[in-house]
mmCIF file of C-alpha atoms in Angstrom:
data_model
loop_
_atom_site.group_PDB
_atom_site.id
_atom_site.type_symbol
_atom_site.label_atom_id
_atom_site.label_comp_id
_atom_site.label_asym_id
_atom_site.label_seq_id
_atom_site.Cartn_x
_atom_site.Cartn_y
_atom_site.Cartn_z
ATOM 1 C CA MET M 813 49.960 7.930 4.434
ATOM 2 C CA PRO M 814 48.031 5.504 2.699
ATOM 3 C CA LYS M 815 44.600 6.826 1.392
ATOM 4 C CA ARG M 816 41.988 5.976 3.816
ATOM 5 C CA VAL M 817 38.461 5.406 2.343
ATOM 6 C CA ASP M 818 34.757 6.148 4.179
ATOM 7 C CA HIS M 819 33.103 2.346 3.384
ATOM 8 C CA GLU M 820 30.112 3.885 5.226
ATOM 9 C CA GLN M 821 30.266 6.597 2.957
ATOM 10 C CA ARG M 822 30.894 4.284 -0.557
ATOM 11 C CA ARG M 823 27.892 1.836 0.953
ATOM 12 C CA ARG M 824 25.361 4.915 1.276
ATOM 13 C CA HIS M 825 26.339 6.152 -1.999
ATOM 14 C CA ILE M 826 25.756 2.864 -3.885
ATOM 15 C CA ALA M 827 22.720 2.266 -2.038
ATOM 16 C CA ASP M 828 21.257 5.748 -3.024
ATOM 17 C CA ALA M 829 22.191 4.930 -6.756
ATOM 18 C CA LEU M 830 19.543 1.682 -5.620
ATOM 19 C CA LEU M 831 16.842 4.005 -4.710
ATOM 20 C CA ARG M 832 17.325 6.751 -7.465
ATOM 21 C CA VAL M 833 17.039 2.885 -9.735
ATOM 22 C CA ALA M 834 13.988 2.190 -8.230
ATOM 23 C CA ALA M 835 11.955 5.724 -8.173
ATOM 24 C CA THR M 836 12.436 5.653 -11.635
ATOM 25 C CA ARG M 837 12.307 2.095 -13.219
ATOM 26 C CA GLY M 838 11.648 0.195 -10.332
ATOM 27 C CA LEU M 839 13.052 -1.845 -7.618
ATOM 28 C CA HIS M 840 12.851 -4.930 -9.638
ATOM 29 C CA THR M 841 14.745 -4.097 -12.094
ATOM 30 C CA ALA M 842 17.965 -2.830 -10.200
ATOM 31 C CA GLY M 843 20.758 -5.715 -10.675
ATOM 32 C CA PHE M 844 24.247 -5.079 -9.513
ATOM 33 C CA ARG M 845 25.104 -4.048 -13.040
ATOM 34 C CA GLU M 846 22.699 -1.127 -13.328
ATOM 35 C CA VAL M 847 22.988 0.391 -9.797
ATOM 36 C CA ALA M 848 27.014 0.440 -9.989
ATOM 37 C CA ALA M 849 26.240 1.980 -13.928
ATOM 38 C CA GLU M 850 24.412 4.964 -11.480
ATOM 39 C CA ALA M 851 26.259 4.378 -9.033
ATOM 40 C CA GLY M 852 29.733 5.354 -11.545
ATOM 41 C CA VAL M 853 31.764 2.483 -10.016
ATOM 42 C CA SER M 854 32.395 -0.977 -10.776
ATOM 43 C CA VAL M 855 29.832 -4.046 -10.405
ATOM 44 C CA ARG M 856 32.693 -5.887 -8.756
ATOM 45 C CA LEU M 857 32.794 -2.815 -5.908
ATOM 46 C CA VAL M 858 29.125 -2.744 -5.542
ATOM 47 C CA GLN M 859 29.834 -6.794 -4.938
ATOM 48 C CA TYR M 860 32.716 -5.939 -2.497
ATOM 49 C CA TYR M 861 30.254 -4.125 -0.379
ATOM 50 C CA PHE M 862 26.923 -5.824 -0.815
ATOM 51 C CA GLN M 863 27.580 -9.583 -1.701
ATOM 52 C CA THR M 864 24.261 -9.994 -2.378
ATOM 53 C CA LYS M 865 21.255 -8.490 -3.956
ATOM 54 C CA GLU M 866 18.602 -9.298 -0.675
ATOM 55 C CA GLN M 867 22.014 -7.136 1.132
ATOM 56 C CA LEU M 868 22.246 -4.337 -0.902
ATOM 57 C CA LEU M 869 17.821 -3.925 -0.759
ATOM 58 C CA LEU M 870 18.147 -4.234 2.804
ATOM 59 C CA PHE M 871 20.407 -1.273 3.417
ATOM 60 C CA GLY M 872 18.812 0.368 0.317
ATOM 61 C CA LEU M 873 15.490 0.185 2.870
ATOM 62 C CA ARG M 874 17.936 1.647 5.783
ATOM 63 C CA ARG M 875 18.296 3.959 3.754
ATOM 64 C CA VAL M 876 15.144 5.274 3.259
ATOM 65 C CA GLY M 877 14.419 5.236 7.132
ATOM 66 C CA GLU M 878 17.452 6.992 7.581
ATOM 67 C CA GLN M 879 16.214 9.467 4.807
ATOM 68 C CA PHE M 880 12.971 10.177 6.314
ATOM 69 C CA ALA M 881 14.660 11.415 9.134
ATOM 70 C CA GLU M 882 16.601 13.178 7.970
ATOM 71 C CA ARG M 883 14.062 15.237 5.823
ATOM 72 C CA VAL M 884 11.261 15.173 9.667
ATOM 73 C CA LEU M 885 13.752 15.661 12.091
ATOM 74 C CA PRO M 886 14.874 19.005 11.644
ATOM 75 C CA ARG M 887 11.602 20.435 10.743
ATOM 76 C CA LEU M 888 10.025 19.261 13.422
ATOM 77 C CA ALA M 889 12.784 20.760 16.072
ATOM 78 C CA ALA M 890 12.259 23.795 14.038
ATOM 79 C CA ALA M 891 7.986 23.756 14.116
ATOM 80 C CA GLY M 892 7.732 25.049 17.175
ATOM 81 C CA LEU M 893 5.227 22.400 18.076
ATOM 82 C CA PRO M 894 4.333 21.842 22.004
ATOM 83 C CA ALA M 895 6.341 19.120 23.424
ATOM 84 C CA ALA M 896 3.668 16.330 22.555
ATOM 85 C CA GLY M 897 0.644 15.902 21.344
ATOM 86 C CA ARG M 898 -1.843 15.913 18.426
ATOM 87 C CA GLU M 899 -0.235 18.989 17.378
ATOM 88 C CA ARG M 900 3.212 16.660 16.946
ATOM 89 C CA ILE M 901 1.132 13.636 15.438
ATOM 90 C CA GLU M 902 -0.039 15.915 13.040
ATOM 91 C CA PHE M 903 2.979 17.094 11.887
ATOM 92 C CA VAL M 904 4.981 13.842 11.314
ATOM 93 C CA LEU M 905 2.154 12.381 10.042
ATOM 94 C CA LEU M 906 2.277 14.411 7.025
ATOM 95 C CA ALA M 907 5.651 14.298 6.298
ATOM 96 C CA THR M 908 4.679 10.488 5.583
ATOM 97 C CA LEU M 909 2.531 11.437 2.605
ATOM 98 C CA PRO M 910 3.621 11.432 -0.964
ATOM 99 C CA LEU M 911 2.775 15.784 -0.856
ATOM 100 C CA ASP M 912 6.632 16.754 -2.664
ATOM 101 C CA ALA M 913 8.939 15.267 -5.308
ATOM 102 C CA GLU M 914 11.290 14.051 -2.684
ATOM 103 C CA SER M 915 8.355 12.668 -0.305
ATOM 104 C CA ARG M 916 6.699 11.474 -3.053
ATOM 105 C CA SER M 917 9.840 9.769 -4.673
ATOM 106 C CA LEU M 918 10.284 7.958 -0.308
ATOM 107 C CA HIS M 919 6.979 6.453 -0.683
ATOM 108 C CA VAL M 920 7.248 5.252 -4.260
ATOM 109 C CA LEU M 921 10.122 3.334 -2.687
ATOM 110 C CA TYR M 922 8.214 1.802 0.298
ATOM 111 C CA ASN M 923 5.735 0.659 -1.672
ATOM 112 C CA GLN M 924 8.054 -0.952 -4.088
ATOM 113 C CA TYR M 925 10.466 -2.781 -0.959
ATOM 114 C CA PHE M 926 6.925 -3.318 0.172
ATOM 115 C CA ALA M 927 5.539 -5.248 -3.039
ATOM 116 C CA LEU M 928 8.662 -7.096 -3.521
ATOM 117 C CA ALA M 929 8.666 -8.341 -0.326
ATOM 118 C CA LEU M 930 5.311 -10.209 -0.838
ATOM 119 C CA THR M 931 6.881 -12.547 -3.099
ATOM 120 C CA ASP M 932 10.804 -12.857 -1.946
ATOM 121 C CA PRO M 933 11.068 -14.439 0.781
ATOM 122 C CA SER M 934 14.702 -13.487 2.014
ATOM 123 C CA LEU M 935 13.552 -10.313 1.621
ATOM 124 C CA ALA M 936 10.692 -10.737 3.894
ATOM 125 C CA ALA M 937 12.545 -12.555 6.661
ATOM 126 C CA GLN M 938 14.724 -9.608 7.223
ATOM 127 C CA PRO M 939 13.920 -7.241 9.901
ATOM 128 C CA TYR M 940 12.849 -4.744 8.079
ATOM 129 C CA GLY M 941 10.000 -3.717 10.030
ATOM 130 C CA SER M 942 12.576 -1.416 12.448
ATOM 131 C CA ASP M 943 11.449 1.959 10.863
ATOM 132 C CA PRO M 944 7.434 1.768 10.722
ATOM 133 C CA ASP M 945 8.281 0.093 14.584
ATOM 134 C CA ALA M 946 9.844 3.387 15.551
ATOM 135 C CA LEU M 947 6.925 5.534 14.201
ATOM 136 C CA GLU M 948 4.829 3.818 16.434
ATOM 137 C CA ALA M 949 6.316 3.812 19.419
ATOM 138 C CA TRP M 950 6.739 7.258 18.737
ATOM 139 C CA LEU M 951 2.995 7.833 18.069
ATOM 140 C CA ILE M 952 2.044 5.585 21.460
ATOM 141 C CA LYS M 953 4.476 8.130 23.343
ATOM 142 C CA GLN M 954 2.160 10.991 21.589
ATOM 143 C CA LEU M 955 -0.872 9.379 22.196
ATOM 144 C CA ARG M 956 0.276 9.084 26.002
ATOM 145 C CA ALA M 957 0.933 12.820 26.192
ATOM 146 C CA CYS M 958 -2.840 13.196 25.121
ATOM 147 C CA GLN M 959 -4.278 11.145 27.683
ATOM 148 C CA ALA M 960 -2.433 12.338 30.253
ATOM 149 C CA ASP M 961 -4.004 15.864 28.928
ATOM 150 C CA GLY M 962 -7.445 14.279 28.872
ATOM 151 C CA ARG M 963 -7.517 14.493 24.787
ATOM 152 C CA LEU M 964 -8.199 10.637 25.126
ATOM 153 C CA PRO M 965 -9.986 8.414 28.022
ATOM 154 C CA PRO M 966 -7.692 7.174 30.355
ATOM 155 C CA GLU M 967 -9.295 3.134 29.041
ATOM 156 C CA GLN M 968 -8.198 4.188 25.601
ATOM 157 C CA ASP M 969 -6.220 1.768 24.116
ATOM 158 C CA LEU M 970 -3.023 3.281 22.789
ATOM 159 C CA ALA M 971 -1.740 0.676 20.205
ATOM 160 C CA ASP M 972 -5.329 0.776 18.009
ATOM 161 C CA GLU M 973 -5.325 4.085 18.110
ATOM 162 C CA ALA M 974 -1.791 4.196 16.868
ATOM 163 C CA LEU M 975 -3.115 1.511 14.421
ATOM 164 C CA ALA M 976 -5.743 3.976 13.184
ATOM 165 C CA ILE M 977 -3.544 6.819 12.300
ATOM 166 C CA LEU M 978 -0.974 4.575 10.901
ATOM 167 C CA ALA M 979 -3.167 2.805 8.395
ATOM 168 C CA LEU M 980 -4.983 6.029 7.456
ATOM 169 C CA GLY M 981 -2.015 7.520 6.574
ATOM 170 C CA VAL M 982 -0.805 4.495 4.438
ATOM 171 C CA GLY M 983 -3.776 5.028 2.455
ATOM 172 C CA LEU M 984 -4.009 8.290 2.020
ATOM 173 C CA GLY M 985 -0.384 8.557 1.136
ATOM 174 C CA ASN M 986 -1.105 5.569 -1.462
ATOM 175 C CA ALA M 987 -4.756 7.474 -2.894
ATOM 176 C CA ILE M 988 -3.032 10.089 -3.455
ATOM 177 C CA LEU M 989 -0.100 8.190 -5.655
ATOM 178 C CA GLY M 990 -2.131 6.377 -7.721
ATOM 179 C CA GLY M 991 -3.822 9.587 -8.511
ATOM 180 C CA ARG M 992 -7.287 9.351 -7.435
ATOM 181 C CA ARG M 993 -7.056 12.254 -4.306
ATOM 182 C CA SER M 994 -5.276 15.488 -4.328
ATOM 183 C CA ALA M 995 -2.805 16.340 -1.535
ATOM 184 C CA ASP M 996 -5.690 18.962 0.001
ATOM 185 C CA ASP M 997 -8.210 15.731 0.920
ATOM 186 C CA ALA M 998 -5.514 13.524 2.479
ATOM 187 C CA ARG M 999 -4.549 16.848 4.644
ATOM 188 C CA ARG M 1000 -7.823 17.249 5.935
ATOM 189 C CA VAL M 1001 -9.318 13.755 6.190
ATOM 190 C CA LEU M 1002 -5.872 13.160 8.806
ATOM 191 C CA ALA M 1003 -6.918 16.729 10.106
ATOM 192 C CA ARG M 1004 -10.391 15.498 10.870
ATOM 193 C CA HIS M 1005 -10.232 11.933 11.772
ATOM 194 C CA LEU M 1006 -7.155 13.393 14.301
ATOM 195 C CA ASP M 1007 -9.942 15.873 15.482
ATOM 196 C CA HIS M 1008 -12.316 13.780 15.699
ATOM 197 C CA ARG M 1009 -10.346 11.261 17.707
ATOM 198 C CA LEU M 1010 -7.949 13.971 19.688
ATOM 199 C CA GLY M 1011 -10.007 17.319 19.641
ATOM 200 C CA PRO M 1012 -9.242 19.742 17.182
ATOM 201 C CA PRO M 1013 -5.315 21.766 17.887
ATOM 202 C CA ARG M 1014 -5.070 23.876 20.513
ATOM 203 C CA MET P 661 -19.554 -28.246 -37.794
ATOM 204 C CA PRO P 662 -16.369 -26.288 -37.039
ATOM 205 C CA LYS P 663 -14.733 -26.624 -33.367
ATOM 206 C CA ARG P 664 -16.093 -23.305 -31.703
ATOM 207 C CA VAL P 665 -13.581 -22.344 -29.161
ATOM 208 C CA ASP P 666 -14.505 -19.265 -26.279
ATOM 209 C CA HIS P 667 -11.954 -16.758 -26.681
ATOM 210 C CA GLU P 668 -13.559 -15.036 -23.649
ATOM 211 C CA GLN P 669 -12.735 -18.089 -21.565
ATOM 212 C CA ARG P 670 -9.375 -18.425 -22.814
ATOM 213 C CA ARG P 671 -7.944 -14.632 -22.172
ATOM 214 C CA ARG P 672 -9.604 -15.437 -18.688
ATOM 215 C CA HIS P 673 -7.668 -18.899 -18.435
ATOM 216 C CA ILE P 674 -4.417 -17.174 -19.566
ATOM 217 C CA ALA P 675 -5.157 -14.420 -17.115
ATOM 218 C CA ASP P 676 -5.486 -16.696 -14.508
ATOM 219 C CA ALA P 677 -2.098 -17.748 -14.832
ATOM 220 C CA LEU P 678 -0.723 -14.944 -14.786
ATOM 221 C CA LEU P 679 -2.156 -13.799 -11.221
ATOM 222 C CA ARG P 680 -1.359 -17.530 -9.849
ATOM 223 C CA VAL P 681 2.318 -16.639 -11.328
ATOM 224 C CA ALA P 682 2.080 -13.160 -9.763
ATOM 225 C CA ALA P 683 0.649 -14.419 -6.499
ATOM 226 C CA THR P 684 3.892 -16.631 -5.913
ATOM 227 C CA ARG P 685 6.994 -15.012 -7.774
ATOM 228 C CA GLY P 686 6.044 -11.423 -8.329
ATOM 229 C CA LEU P 687 3.782 -9.717 -10.602
ATOM 230 C CA HIS P 688 7.259 -8.463 -12.241
ATOM 231 C CA THR P 689 8.663 -11.911 -13.459
ATOM 232 C CA ALA P 690 5.484 -12.822 -15.098
ATOM 233 C CA GLY P 691 6.600 -12.064 -18.906
ATOM 234 C CA PHE P 692 4.521 -14.180 -21.950
ATOM 235 C CA ARG P 693 6.577 -17.095 -21.508
ATOM 236 C CA GLU P 694 6.255 -17.486 -17.952
ATOM 237 C CA VAL P 695 2.283 -17.511 -18.277
ATOM 238 C CA ALA P 696 2.325 -19.896 -21.249
ATOM 239 C CA ALA P 697 4.151 -22.325 -19.271
ATOM 240 C CA GLU P 698 2.010 -21.777 -16.292
ATOM 241 C CA ALA P 699 -1.401 -21.710 -18.527
ATOM 242 C CA GLY P 700 0.073 -25.018 -20.722
ATOM 243 C CA VAL P 701 -0.639 -22.952 -24.020
ATOM 244 C CA SER P 702 2.165 -21.905 -26.251
ATOM 245 C CA VAL P 703 3.439 -18.300 -25.804
ATOM 246 C CA ARG P 704 2.183 -17.492 -29.626
ATOM 247 C CA LEU P 705 -1.135 -18.481 -28.126
ATOM 248 C CA VAL P 706 -0.524 -16.146 -25.091
ATOM 249 C CA GLN P 707 0.585 -13.282 -27.872
ATOM 250 C CA TYR P 708 -2.471 -14.149 -30.157
ATOM 251 C CA TYR P 709 -4.835 -13.297 -27.410
ATOM 252 C CA PHE P 710 -2.649 -10.282 -25.407
ATOM 253 C CA GLN P 711 -0.220 -8.244 -28.306
ATOM 254 C CA THR P 712 1.931 -6.916 -25.549
ATOM 255 C CA LYS P 713 2.817 -7.195 -22.090
ATOM 256 C CA GLU P 714 0.511 -4.436 -20.723
ATOM 257 C CA GLN P 715 -3.181 -5.812 -22.033
ATOM 258 C CA LEU P 716 -1.920 -8.958 -20.390
ATOM 259 C CA LEU P 717 -1.454 -7.089 -17.464
ATOM 260 C CA LEU P 718 -4.534 -5.175 -17.528
ATOM 261 C CA PHE P 719 -7.169 -7.976 -18.209
ATOM 262 C CA GLY P 720 -5.053 -9.385 -15.157
ATOM 263 C CA LEU P 721 -5.963 -6.747 -13.172
ATOM 264 C CA ARG P 722 -9.674 -6.598 -14.597
ATOM 265 C CA ARG P 723 -9.363 -10.419 -13.506
ATOM 266 C CA VAL P 724 -8.771 -9.429 -9.591
ATOM 267 C CA GLY P 725 -11.646 -6.925 -9.586
ATOM 268 C CA GLU P 726 -13.846 -9.938 -11.119
ATOM 269 C CA GLN P 727 -13.289 -11.956 -9.073
ATOM 270 C CA PHE P 728 -13.373 -9.977 -5.927
ATOM 271 C CA ALA P 729 -16.459 -9.070 -6.901
ATOM 272 C CA GLU P 730 -17.679 -13.287 -7.167
ATOM 273 C CA ARG P 731 -16.208 -13.767 -4.004
ATOM 274 C CA VAL P 732 -18.081 -11.227 -1.973
ATOM 275 C CA LEU P 733 -21.501 -10.206 -3.812
ATOM 276 C CA PRO P 734 -22.622 -13.880 -3.247
ATOM 277 C CA ARG P 735 -21.945 -13.489 0.481
ATOM 278 C CA LEU P 736 -23.010 -10.253 0.598
ATOM 279 C CA ALA P 737 -26.332 -11.208 -0.652
ATOM 280 C CA ALA P 738 -26.751 -14.135 1.841
ATOM 281 C CA ALA P 739 -25.774 -12.083 4.644
ATOM 282 C CA GLY P 740 -28.979 -11.341 5.645
ATOM 283 C CA LEU P 741 -28.369 -7.781 6.172
ATOM 284 C CA PRO P 742 -30.376 -4.623 6.379
ATOM 285 C CA ALA P 743 -30.816 -3.005 2.811
ATOM 286 C CA ALA P 744 -28.404 -0.140 3.158
ATOM 287 C CA GLY P 745 -25.834 1.222 5.872
ATOM 288 C CA ARG P 746 -23.367 0.465 8.974
ATOM 289 C CA GLU P 747 -23.574 -3.588 8.372
ATOM 290 C CA ARG P 748 -23.185 -3.657 4.955
ATOM 291 C CA ILE P 749 -19.943 -1.082 5.464
ATOM 292 C CA GLU P 750 -18.205 -3.300 7.502
ATOM 293 C CA PHE P 751 -18.993 -6.518 5.586
ATOM 294 C CA VAL P 752 -17.672 -5.176 2.386
ATOM 295 C CA LEU P 753 -14.466 -3.408 4.150
ATOM 296 C CA LEU P 754 -14.267 -6.938 5.961
ATOM 297 C CA ALA P 755 -14.019 -8.923 2.533
ATOM 298 C CA THR P 756 -11.096 -6.283 1.060
ATOM 299 C CA LEU P 757 -8.925 -7.560 4.001
ATOM 300 C CA PRO P 758 -6.464 -10.096 3.452
ATOM 301 C CA LEU P 759 -8.039 -12.321 5.921
ATOM 302 C CA ASP P 760 -7.869 -16.349 4.756
ATOM 303 C CA ALA P 761 -5.165 -17.549 1.883
ATOM 304 C CA GLU P 762 -7.970 -16.170 -1.105
ATOM 305 C CA SER P 763 -8.356 -12.874 0.144
ATOM 306 C CA ARG P 764 -4.520 -12.649 0.988
ATOM 307 C CA SER P 765 -3.474 -13.821 -3.146
ATOM 308 C CA LEU P 766 -5.959 -10.629 -3.840
ATOM 309 C CA HIS P 767 -4.162 -7.974 -1.334
ATOM 310 C CA VAL P 768 -0.643 -9.355 -2.831
ATOM 311 C CA LEU P 769 -1.831 -9.076 -6.572
ATOM 312 C CA TYR P 770 -3.429 -5.586 -6.127
ATOM 313 C CA ASN P 771 -0.127 -3.890 -4.004
ATOM 314 C CA GLN P 772 2.167 -5.708 -6.941
ATOM 315 C CA TYR P 773 0.236 -3.735 -9.528
ATOM 316 C CA PHE P 774 0.094 -1.095 -7.743
ATOM 317 C CA ALA P 775 3.991 -0.557 -7.472
ATOM 318 C CA LEU P 776 4.371 -1.809 -10.791
ATOM 319 C CA ALA P 777 2.243 1.150 -11.954
ATOM 320 C CA LEU P 778 3.777 3.353 -10.073
ATOM 321 C CA THR P 779 6.923 3.473 -12.481
ATOM 322 C CA ASP P 780 5.321 1.739 -15.425
ATOM 323 C CA PRO P 781 3.778 4.528 -17.898
ATOM 324 C CA SER P 782 2.069 2.231 -19.641
ATOM 325 C CA LEU P 783 0.117 0.798 -17.008
ATOM 326 C CA ALA P 784 -0.488 3.582 -14.765
ATOM 327 C CA ALA P 785 -1.774 5.830 -17.949
ATOM 328 C CA GLN P 786 -4.818 2.903 -17.783
ATOM 329 C CA PRO P 787 -8.093 3.583 -16.608
ATOM 330 C CA TYR P 788 -6.976 0.521 -13.888
ATOM 331 C CA GLY P 789 -9.234 3.016 -11.204
ATOM 332 C CA SER P 790 -12.434 1.709 -12.020
ATOM 333 C CA ASP P 791 -12.740 -0.938 -9.110
ATOM 334 C CA PRO P 792 -11.725 1.700 -6.534
ATOM 335 C CA ASP P 793 -14.094 3.935 -8.357
ATOM 336 C CA ALA P 794 -16.428 1.482 -8.422
ATOM 337 C CA LEU P 795 -15.903 0.385 -4.625
ATOM 338 C CA GLU P 796 -15.910 4.150 -3.939
ATOM 339 C CA ALA P 797 -19.310 5.476 -5.287
ATOM 340 C CA TRP P 798 -20.996 1.614 -3.290
ATOM 341 C CA LEU P 799 -19.427 3.482 0.019
ATOM 342 C CA ILE P 800 -21.036 6.743 -0.986
ATOM 343 C CA LYS P 801 -24.511 5.295 -1.460
ATOM 344 C CA GLN P 802 -24.199 3.013 2.027
ATOM 345 C CA LEU P 803 -23.023 6.750 3.781
ATOM 346 C CA ARG P 804 -25.791 8.620 2.064
ATOM 347 C CA ALA P 805 -28.315 6.121 3.647
ATOM 348 C CA CYS P 806 -26.374 6.450 7.157
ATOM 349 C CA GLN P 807 -27.048 10.139 6.399
ATOM 350 C CA ALA P 808 -30.593 9.599 6.309
ATOM 351 C CA ASP P 809 -31.029 7.072 8.815
ATOM 352 C CA GLY P 810 -29.630 9.765 11.041
ATOM 353 C CA ARG P 811 -26.405 7.707 11.496
ATOM 354 C CA LEU P 812 -24.153 11.102 10.255
ATOM 355 C CA PRO P 813 -25.080 14.539 10.191
ATOM 356 C CA PRO P 814 -26.359 15.901 6.961
ATOM 357 C CA GLU P 815 -23.513 18.660 6.325
ATOM 358 C CA GLN P 816 -21.094 15.204 6.322
ATOM 359 C CA ASP P 817 -18.830 15.611 3.479
ATOM 360 C CA LEU P 818 -19.603 11.502 2.604
ATOM 361 C CA ALA P 819 -16.682 11.773 -0.043
ATOM 362 C CA ASP P 820 -14.347 12.292 2.617
ATOM 363 C CA GLU P 821 -16.007 10.034 4.927
ATOM 364 C CA ALA P 822 -15.869 7.336 1.694
ATOM 365 C CA LEU P 823 -11.922 8.281 1.353
ATOM 366 C CA ALA P 824 -11.064 7.609 5.698
ATOM 367 C CA ILE P 825 -12.538 4.335 5.528
ATOM 368 C CA LEU P 826 -11.008 2.762 1.950
ATOM 369 C CA ALA P 827 -7.622 4.323 3.247
ATOM 370 C CA LEU P 828 -7.877 2.716 6.014
ATOM 371 C CA GLY P 829 -8.653 -0.635 4.942
ATOM 372 C CA VAL P 830 -5.698 -0.195 2.751
ATOM 373 C CA GLY P 831 -3.618 0.504 5.697
ATOM 374 C CA LEU P 832 -4.872 -2.139 7.806
ATOM 375 C CA GLY P 833 -4.796 -4.848 4.931
ATOM 376 C CA ASN P 834 -1.127 -3.920 4.902
ATOM 377 C CA ALA P 835 -0.782 -3.938 8.451
ATOM 378 C CA ILE P 836 -1.747 -7.445 7.968
ATOM 379 C CA LEU P 837 -0.125 -8.606 4.919
ATOM 380 C CA GLY P 838 3.684 -7.471 6.052
ATOM 381 C CA GLY P 839 2.959 -9.141 9.387
ATOM 382 C CA ARG P 840 2.846 -6.055 11.457
ATOM 383 C CA ARG P 841 -1.039 -7.008 13.246
ATOM 384 C CA SER P 842 -3.474 -9.629 13.394
ATOM 385 C CA ALA P 843 -6.202 -9.936 11.445
ATOM 386 C CA ASP P 844 -8.251 -9.463 14.739
ATOM 387 C CA ASP P 845 -6.471 -6.196 15.424
ATOM 388 C CA ALA P 846 -7.397 -4.996 11.781
ATOM 389 C CA ARG P 847 -11.487 -5.898 12.653
ATOM 390 C CA ARG P 848 -11.306 -4.159 15.731
ATOM 391 C CA VAL P 849 -9.803 -1.233 14.659
ATOM 392 C CA LEU P 850 -12.519 -1.077 11.876
ATOM 393 C CA ALA P 851 -15.344 -1.841 13.968
ATOM 394 C CA ARG P 852 -14.416 0.678 16.025
ATOM 395 C CA HIS P 853 -13.978 3.518 13.220
ATOM 396 C CA LEU P 854 -17.390 2.612 12.262
ATOM 397 C CA ASP P 855 -18.527 2.539 15.612
ATOM 398 C CA HIS P 856 -17.115 6.113 15.950
ATOM 399 C CA ARG P 857 -18.424 7.621 12.771
ATOM 400 C CA LEU P 858 -21.361 5.656 12.440
ATOM 401 C CA GLY P 859 -22.515 4.967 15.509
ATOM 402 C CA PRO P 860 -22.223 0.880 16.788
ATOM 403 C CA PRO P 861 -24.267 -2.071 14.854
ATOM 404 C CA ARG P 862 -28.678 -2.134 15.358
#
């Protein structure tokens, strides 16, 4: 029987090496050579799976989103929260904040991708916004439940409400990452924002 | 009479060249050679004024803060707003958003510095947070005036209130920069946040 290679697994192995290089030395330093060394494979193999650096970067970004989901979804399922509403919003938003080493490294990666895409047209042109879109769609669904629940006035614009919550989360995350505020400060400010907008947890 | 050289002006000329390179090609691409070419001077001269790349980067970051102040303060003075309070907060926060080409380029630079500092210990170790500190101190002063004015309850934590406003601004700025939201969306969400927390403009 011929040896079967799990190509998807190999691509993930290489992309995860990219993310480790990026989290410690910066995404801009992660060329084919550095990634190959970190993954323990040949440069040729990296090139076989990813023809261009952009393809490698984009697959890496997909992995950031996957790692976030792998991290959050099981915990959310286990948390025993009401099916929808304020408690779930707070739980997931807290998961986006850099409150421990693992989430910190995801946050660093996200910032590096964002900064790189600002001056790299080939990266910016890609539809790499799909994960933020997924989070936003999820959040709007939760806010609709809050509206049905009487926590938000029926005329409230849910897209604006979601934008404010997501933007606050991004800014709080950067305040922690930049060492300007503590995790507790961010938790408290997020909770108060949700209290003001949706009422306290029940 | 010997020719007098304005060293401070030359340093600014070189640092501004760094910022132009960074805004178009990325801060990570801006070495002594690229900056010298952009500034139209020799690499040796760049090295004379900035012994290390970190020193050049830090002086460049100071320039970002100075350019922001040069941009905002005259407009704020000319706007004829009440001496302190909600209207001023909204005016200055709007000025931090990437709503035109000039403020967009400052925002891109700030993101690049932030991302680079996350994996560059020599850059992260510098006290480069002084400009955010200045903006935060200013904001707390404005919020105190809102408190005196009855727009905020006397027991309200002003540092938390300031953190929420600044974090929202950072997140809204990134939503515009990343092409996820329009300038109008950001303006509206910022105004509503201030309405909710401080009451509508008078």
